[in-house]
mmCIF file of C-alpha atoms in Angstrom:
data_model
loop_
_atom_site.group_PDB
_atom_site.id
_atom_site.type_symbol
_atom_site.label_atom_id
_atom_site.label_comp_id
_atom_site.label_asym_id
_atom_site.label_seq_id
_atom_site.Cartn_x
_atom_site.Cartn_y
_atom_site.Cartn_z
ATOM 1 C CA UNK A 1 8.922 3.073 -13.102
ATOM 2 C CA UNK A 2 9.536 1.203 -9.808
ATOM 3 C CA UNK A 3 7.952 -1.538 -9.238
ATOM 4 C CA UNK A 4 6.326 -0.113 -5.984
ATOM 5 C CA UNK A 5 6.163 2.880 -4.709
ATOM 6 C CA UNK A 6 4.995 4.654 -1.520
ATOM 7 C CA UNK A 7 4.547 8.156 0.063
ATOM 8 C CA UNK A 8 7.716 8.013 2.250
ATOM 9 C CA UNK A 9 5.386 10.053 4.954
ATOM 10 C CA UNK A 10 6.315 10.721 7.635
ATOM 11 C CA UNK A 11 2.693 10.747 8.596
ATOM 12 C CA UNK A 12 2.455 12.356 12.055
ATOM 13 C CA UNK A 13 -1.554 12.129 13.514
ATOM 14 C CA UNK A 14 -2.982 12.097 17.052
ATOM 15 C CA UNK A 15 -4.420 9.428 18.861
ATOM 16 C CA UNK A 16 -7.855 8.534 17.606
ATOM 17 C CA UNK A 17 -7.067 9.893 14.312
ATOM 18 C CA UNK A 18 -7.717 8.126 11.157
ATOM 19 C CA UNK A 19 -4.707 7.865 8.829
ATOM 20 C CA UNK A 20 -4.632 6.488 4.860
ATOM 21 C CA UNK A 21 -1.746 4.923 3.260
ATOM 22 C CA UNK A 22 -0.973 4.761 -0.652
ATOM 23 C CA UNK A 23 1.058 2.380 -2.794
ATOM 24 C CA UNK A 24 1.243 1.689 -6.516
ATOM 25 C CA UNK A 25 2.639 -0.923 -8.424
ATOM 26 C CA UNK A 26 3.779 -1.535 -12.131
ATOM 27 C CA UNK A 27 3.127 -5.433 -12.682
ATOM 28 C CA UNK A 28 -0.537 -5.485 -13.778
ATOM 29 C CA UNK A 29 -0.066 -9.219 -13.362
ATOM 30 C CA UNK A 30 0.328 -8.875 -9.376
ATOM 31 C CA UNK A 31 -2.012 -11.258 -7.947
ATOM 32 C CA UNK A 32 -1.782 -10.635 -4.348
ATOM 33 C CA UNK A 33 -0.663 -7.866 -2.206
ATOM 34 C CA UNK A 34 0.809 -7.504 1.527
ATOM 35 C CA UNK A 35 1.065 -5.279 4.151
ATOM 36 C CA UNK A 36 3.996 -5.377 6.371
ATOM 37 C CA UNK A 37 4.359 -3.836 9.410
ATOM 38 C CA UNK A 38 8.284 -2.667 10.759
ATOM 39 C CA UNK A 39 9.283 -0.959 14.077
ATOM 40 C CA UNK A 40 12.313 0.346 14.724
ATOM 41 C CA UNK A 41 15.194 -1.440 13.944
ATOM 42 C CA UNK A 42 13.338 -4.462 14.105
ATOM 43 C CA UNK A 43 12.118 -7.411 11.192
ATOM 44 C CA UNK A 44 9.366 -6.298 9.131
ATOM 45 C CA UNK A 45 6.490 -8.529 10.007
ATOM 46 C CA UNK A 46 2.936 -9.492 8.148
ATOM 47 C CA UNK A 47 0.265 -6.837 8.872
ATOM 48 C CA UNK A 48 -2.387 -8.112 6.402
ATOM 49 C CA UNK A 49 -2.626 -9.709 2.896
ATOM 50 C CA UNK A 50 -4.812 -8.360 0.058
ATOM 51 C CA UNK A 51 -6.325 -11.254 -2.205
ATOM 52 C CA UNK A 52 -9.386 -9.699 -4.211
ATOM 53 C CA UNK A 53 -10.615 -5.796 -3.741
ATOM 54 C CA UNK A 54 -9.940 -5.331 -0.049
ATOM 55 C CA UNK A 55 -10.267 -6.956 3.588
ATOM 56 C CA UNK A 56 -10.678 -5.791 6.914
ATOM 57 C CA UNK A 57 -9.236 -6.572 10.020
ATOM 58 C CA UNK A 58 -10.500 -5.167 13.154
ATOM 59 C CA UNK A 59 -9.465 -0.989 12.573
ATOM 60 C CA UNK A 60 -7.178 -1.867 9.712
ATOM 61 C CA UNK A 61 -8.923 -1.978 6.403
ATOM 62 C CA UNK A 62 -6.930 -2.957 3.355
ATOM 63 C CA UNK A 63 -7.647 -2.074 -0.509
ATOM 64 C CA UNK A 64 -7.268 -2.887 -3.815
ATOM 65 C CA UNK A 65 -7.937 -1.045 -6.951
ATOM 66 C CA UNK A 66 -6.650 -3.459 -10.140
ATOM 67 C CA UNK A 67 -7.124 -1.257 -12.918
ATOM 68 C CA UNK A 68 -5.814 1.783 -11.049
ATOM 69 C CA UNK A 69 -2.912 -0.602 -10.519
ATOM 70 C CA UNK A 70 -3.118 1.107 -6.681
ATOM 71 C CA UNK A 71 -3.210 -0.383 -3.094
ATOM 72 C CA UNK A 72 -4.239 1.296 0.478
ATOM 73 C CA UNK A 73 -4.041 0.762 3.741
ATOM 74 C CA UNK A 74 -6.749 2.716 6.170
ATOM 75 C CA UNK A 75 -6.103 2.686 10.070
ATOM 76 C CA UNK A 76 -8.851 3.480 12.325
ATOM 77 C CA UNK A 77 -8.988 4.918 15.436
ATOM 78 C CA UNK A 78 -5.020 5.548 15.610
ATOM 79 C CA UNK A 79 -3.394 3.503 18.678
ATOM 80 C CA UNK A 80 0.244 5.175 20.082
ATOM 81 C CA UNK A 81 1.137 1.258 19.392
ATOM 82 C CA UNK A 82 0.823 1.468 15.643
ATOM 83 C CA UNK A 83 3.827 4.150 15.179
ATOM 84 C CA UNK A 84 5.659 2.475 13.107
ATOM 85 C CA UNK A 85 6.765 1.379 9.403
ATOM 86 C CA UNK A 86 4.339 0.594 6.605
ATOM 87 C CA UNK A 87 5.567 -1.588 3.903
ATOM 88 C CA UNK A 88 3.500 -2.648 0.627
ATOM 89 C CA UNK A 89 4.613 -5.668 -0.922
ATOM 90 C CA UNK A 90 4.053 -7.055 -4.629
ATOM 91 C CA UNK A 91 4.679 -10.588 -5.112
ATOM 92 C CA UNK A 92 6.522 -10.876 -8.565
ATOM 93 C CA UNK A 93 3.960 -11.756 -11.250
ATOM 94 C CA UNK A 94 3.101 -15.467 -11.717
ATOM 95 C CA UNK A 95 4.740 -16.347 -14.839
ATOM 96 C CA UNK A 96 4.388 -20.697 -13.050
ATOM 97 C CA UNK A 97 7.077 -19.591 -11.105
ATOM 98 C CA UNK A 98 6.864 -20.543 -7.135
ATOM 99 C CA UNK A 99 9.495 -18.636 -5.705
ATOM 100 C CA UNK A 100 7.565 -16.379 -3.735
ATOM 101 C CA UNK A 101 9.302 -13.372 -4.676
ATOM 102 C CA UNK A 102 8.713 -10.146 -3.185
ATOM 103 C CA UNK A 103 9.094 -6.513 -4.128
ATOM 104 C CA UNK A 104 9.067 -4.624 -1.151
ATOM 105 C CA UNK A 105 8.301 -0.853 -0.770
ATOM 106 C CA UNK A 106 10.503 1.881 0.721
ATOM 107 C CA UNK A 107 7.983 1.934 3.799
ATOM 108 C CA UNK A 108 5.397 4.654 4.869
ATOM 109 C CA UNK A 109 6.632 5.840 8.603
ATOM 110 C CA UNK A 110 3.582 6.307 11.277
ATOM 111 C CA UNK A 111 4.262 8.238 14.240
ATOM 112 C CA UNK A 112 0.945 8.843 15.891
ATOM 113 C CA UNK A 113 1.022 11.170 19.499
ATOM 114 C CA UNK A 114 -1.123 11.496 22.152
ATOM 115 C CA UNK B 1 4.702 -23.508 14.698
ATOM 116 C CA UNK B 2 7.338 -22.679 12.576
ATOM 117 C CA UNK B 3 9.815 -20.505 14.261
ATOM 118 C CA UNK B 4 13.419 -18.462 12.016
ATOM 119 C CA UNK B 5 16.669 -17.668 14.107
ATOM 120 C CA UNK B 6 19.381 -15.395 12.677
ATOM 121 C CA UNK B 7 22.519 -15.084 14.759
ATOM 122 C CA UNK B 8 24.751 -13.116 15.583
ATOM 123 C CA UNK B 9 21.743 -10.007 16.514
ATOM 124 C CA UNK B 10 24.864 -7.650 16.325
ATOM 125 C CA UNK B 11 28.106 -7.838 14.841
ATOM 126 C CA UNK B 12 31.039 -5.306 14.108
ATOM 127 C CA UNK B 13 33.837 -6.244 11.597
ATOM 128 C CA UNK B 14 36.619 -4.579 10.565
ATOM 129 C CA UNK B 15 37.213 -3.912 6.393
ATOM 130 C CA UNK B 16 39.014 -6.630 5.343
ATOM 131 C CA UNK B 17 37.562 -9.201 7.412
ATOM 132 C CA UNK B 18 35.455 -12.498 6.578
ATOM 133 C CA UNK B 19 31.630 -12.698 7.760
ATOM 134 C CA UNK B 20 29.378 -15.457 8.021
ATOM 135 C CA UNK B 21 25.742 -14.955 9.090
ATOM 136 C CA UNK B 22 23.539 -17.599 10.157
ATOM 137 C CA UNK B 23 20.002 -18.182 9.344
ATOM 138 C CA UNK B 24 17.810 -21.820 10.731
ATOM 139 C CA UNK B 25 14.423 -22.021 9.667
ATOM 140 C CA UNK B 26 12.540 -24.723 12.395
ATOM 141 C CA UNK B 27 8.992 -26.037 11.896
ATOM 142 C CA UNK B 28 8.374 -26.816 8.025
ATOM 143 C CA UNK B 29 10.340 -28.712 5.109
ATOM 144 C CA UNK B 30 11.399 -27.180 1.940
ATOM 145 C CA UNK B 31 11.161 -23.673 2.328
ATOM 146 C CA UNK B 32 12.042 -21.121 -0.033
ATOM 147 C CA UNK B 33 14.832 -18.593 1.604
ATOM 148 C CA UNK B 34 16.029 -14.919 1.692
ATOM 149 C CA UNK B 35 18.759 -13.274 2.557
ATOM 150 C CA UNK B 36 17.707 -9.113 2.121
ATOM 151 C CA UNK B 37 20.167 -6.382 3.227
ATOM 152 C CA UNK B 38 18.060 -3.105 4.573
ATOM 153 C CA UNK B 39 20.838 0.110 4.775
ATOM 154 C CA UNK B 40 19.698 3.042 6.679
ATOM 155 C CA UNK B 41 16.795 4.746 5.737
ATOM 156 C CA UNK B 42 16.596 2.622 2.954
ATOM 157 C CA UNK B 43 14.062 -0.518 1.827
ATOM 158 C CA UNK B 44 14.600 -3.898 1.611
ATOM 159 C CA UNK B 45 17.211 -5.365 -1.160
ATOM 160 C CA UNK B 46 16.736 -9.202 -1.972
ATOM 161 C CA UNK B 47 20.660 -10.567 -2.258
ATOM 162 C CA UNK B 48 20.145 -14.212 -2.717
ATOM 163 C CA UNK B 49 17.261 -16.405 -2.504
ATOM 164 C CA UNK B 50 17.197 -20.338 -2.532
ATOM 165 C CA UNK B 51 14.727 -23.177 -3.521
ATOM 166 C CA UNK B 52 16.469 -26.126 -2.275
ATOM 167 C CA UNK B 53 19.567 -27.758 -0.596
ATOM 168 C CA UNK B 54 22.686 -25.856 -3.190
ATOM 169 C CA UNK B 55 20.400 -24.005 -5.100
ATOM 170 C CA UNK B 56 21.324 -20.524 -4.637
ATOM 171 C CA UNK B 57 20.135 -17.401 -7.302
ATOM 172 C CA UNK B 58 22.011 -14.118 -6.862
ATOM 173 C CA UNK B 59 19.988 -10.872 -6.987
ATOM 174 C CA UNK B 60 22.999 -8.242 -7.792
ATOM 175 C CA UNK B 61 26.603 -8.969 -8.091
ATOM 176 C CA UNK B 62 28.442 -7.667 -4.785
ATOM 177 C CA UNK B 63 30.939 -8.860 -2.256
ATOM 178 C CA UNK B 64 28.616 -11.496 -0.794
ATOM 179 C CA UNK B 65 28.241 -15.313 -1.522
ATOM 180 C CA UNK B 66 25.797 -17.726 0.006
ATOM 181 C CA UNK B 67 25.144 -21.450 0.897
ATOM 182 C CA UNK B 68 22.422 -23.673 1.442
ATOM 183 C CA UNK B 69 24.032 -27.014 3.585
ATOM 184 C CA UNK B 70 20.700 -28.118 4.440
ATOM 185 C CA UNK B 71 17.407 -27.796 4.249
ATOM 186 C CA UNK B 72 16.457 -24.885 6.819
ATOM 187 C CA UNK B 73 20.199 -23.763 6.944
ATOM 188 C CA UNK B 74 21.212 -20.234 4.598
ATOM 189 C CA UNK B 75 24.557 -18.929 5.353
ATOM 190 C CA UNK B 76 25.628 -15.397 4.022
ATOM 191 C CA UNK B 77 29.115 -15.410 3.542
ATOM 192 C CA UNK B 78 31.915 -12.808 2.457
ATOM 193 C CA UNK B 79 35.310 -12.883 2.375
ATOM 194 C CA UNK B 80 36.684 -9.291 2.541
ATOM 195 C CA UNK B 81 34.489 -7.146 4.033
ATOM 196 C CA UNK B 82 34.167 -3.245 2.485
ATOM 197 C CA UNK B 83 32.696 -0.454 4.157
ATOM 198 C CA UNK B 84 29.518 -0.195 2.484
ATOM 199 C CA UNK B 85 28.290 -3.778 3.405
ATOM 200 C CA UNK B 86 26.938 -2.271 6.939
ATOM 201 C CA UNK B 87 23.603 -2.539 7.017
ATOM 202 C CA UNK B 88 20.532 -4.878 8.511
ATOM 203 C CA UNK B 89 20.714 -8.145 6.981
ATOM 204 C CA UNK B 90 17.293 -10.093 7.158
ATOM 205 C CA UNK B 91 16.745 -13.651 6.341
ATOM 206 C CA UNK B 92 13.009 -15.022 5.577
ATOM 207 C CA UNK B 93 11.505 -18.086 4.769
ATOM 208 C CA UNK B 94 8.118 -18.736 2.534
ATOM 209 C CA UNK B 95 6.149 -21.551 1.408
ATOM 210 C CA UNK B 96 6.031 -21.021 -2.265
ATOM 211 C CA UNK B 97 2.189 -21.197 -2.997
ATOM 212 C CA UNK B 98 1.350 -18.405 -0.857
ATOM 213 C CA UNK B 99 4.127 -15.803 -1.535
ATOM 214 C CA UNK B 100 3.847 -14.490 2.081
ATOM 215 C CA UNK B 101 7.344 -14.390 3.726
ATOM 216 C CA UNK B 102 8.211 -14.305 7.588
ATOM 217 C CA UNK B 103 11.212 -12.625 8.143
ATOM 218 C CA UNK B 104 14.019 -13.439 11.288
ATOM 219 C CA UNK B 105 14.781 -11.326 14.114
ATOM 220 C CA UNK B 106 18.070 -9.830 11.538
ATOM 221 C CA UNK B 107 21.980 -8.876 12.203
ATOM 222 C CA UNK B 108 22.911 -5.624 12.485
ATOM 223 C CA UNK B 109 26.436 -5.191 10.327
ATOM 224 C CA UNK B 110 29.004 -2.059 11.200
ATOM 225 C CA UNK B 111 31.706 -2.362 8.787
ATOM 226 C CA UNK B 112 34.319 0.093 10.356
#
């Protein structure tokens, strides 16, 4: 099993729509979870990070289910701006280690139209 | 603020040929770096990672080698270039307690 996984997509919704994201992950010893966020042939960059069961931030609501070993991302009130690249990303377990390191998803793609 | 720089944005290379990619991390001491190769269509592959100044781990055995000099310095180096080593080569930086990782603008490699 891969350490994460995502629905490929691509997810293809109209403006104003809302749109739901899924990701699993294998390490039941994952302590914290990301969101990253990559356009087009551009650097994936930090969309939100997932500490306890779930945060929100502003139409993007983030959550975690531990002993479904299962992450999502909901987006509100779809913007033409957030086409894009969804990654989930699963810090290696802590095992004292501080590397930081990261397994990163294949990516969700977004397009939303008008 | 802490601000990463990758250069060159865009580089074609013959096979055969040597690379070096440059990666400066500006704005905080003693990060932890990345060097991640994205191919087309395809996610992210950690190649190396460092801790300190010469402390380099290697991911998966390929074609690629790469240095530490300084601090906020990570070079990705090869010396013969093959054809499947095109790709999107990211560099990020992280400070170790929060796992979070901010990635550089990336090079865009065409082996030809």
């Amino acid at each position: 099993r891969k350490e994460v996984e995502q629905d490929p997509g691509p997810f293809n919704v109209p403006e104003g729509a809302t749109v739901a994201f899924n990701c699993t992950y294998s390490n039941s010893a994952s302590q914290s979870f990301f969101w990253y966020r990559q356009d087009c042939r551009k650097e994936p960059k930090l969309l939100m990070s997932v500490y306890s069961s779930g945060n929100e931030d502003g139409r993007f609501t983030a959550q975690l289910n531990r002993a479904s070993q299962y992450i999502s991302l909901l987006i509100r009130d779809s913007k033409l701006s957030d086409s894009a690249t969804y990654l989930c990303v699963v810090p290696l377990a802590d095992r004292g280690s501080t590397l930081g390191r990261l397994y990163f998803g294949r990516g969700t793609q977004l397009t939303v139209w008008p | 603020s802490q601000t990463i720089h990758q250069w060159p944005a865009t580089l074609v290379q013959p096979v055969g040929s040597p690379l070096s990619l440059e990666c400066t991390v500006e704005g905080t001491s003693n990060p932890n770096l990345y060097w991640y190769r994205q191919a087309a269509g395809r996610g992210l592959q950690l190649l190396f990672y460092s801790v300190g100044i010469g402390q380099i781990s290697s991911e998966v055995p390929q074609n690629l080698s790469a240095s530490r000099p300084q601090d906020r310095q990570f070079i990705l180096s090869s010396k013969k270039l093959l054809l499947s080593d095109s790709g999107f080569y990211l560099c990020a930086w992280s400070v170790s307690t929060s796992g979070r990782q901010f990635f550089g603008p990336g090079t865009r490699l065409t082996v030809l």
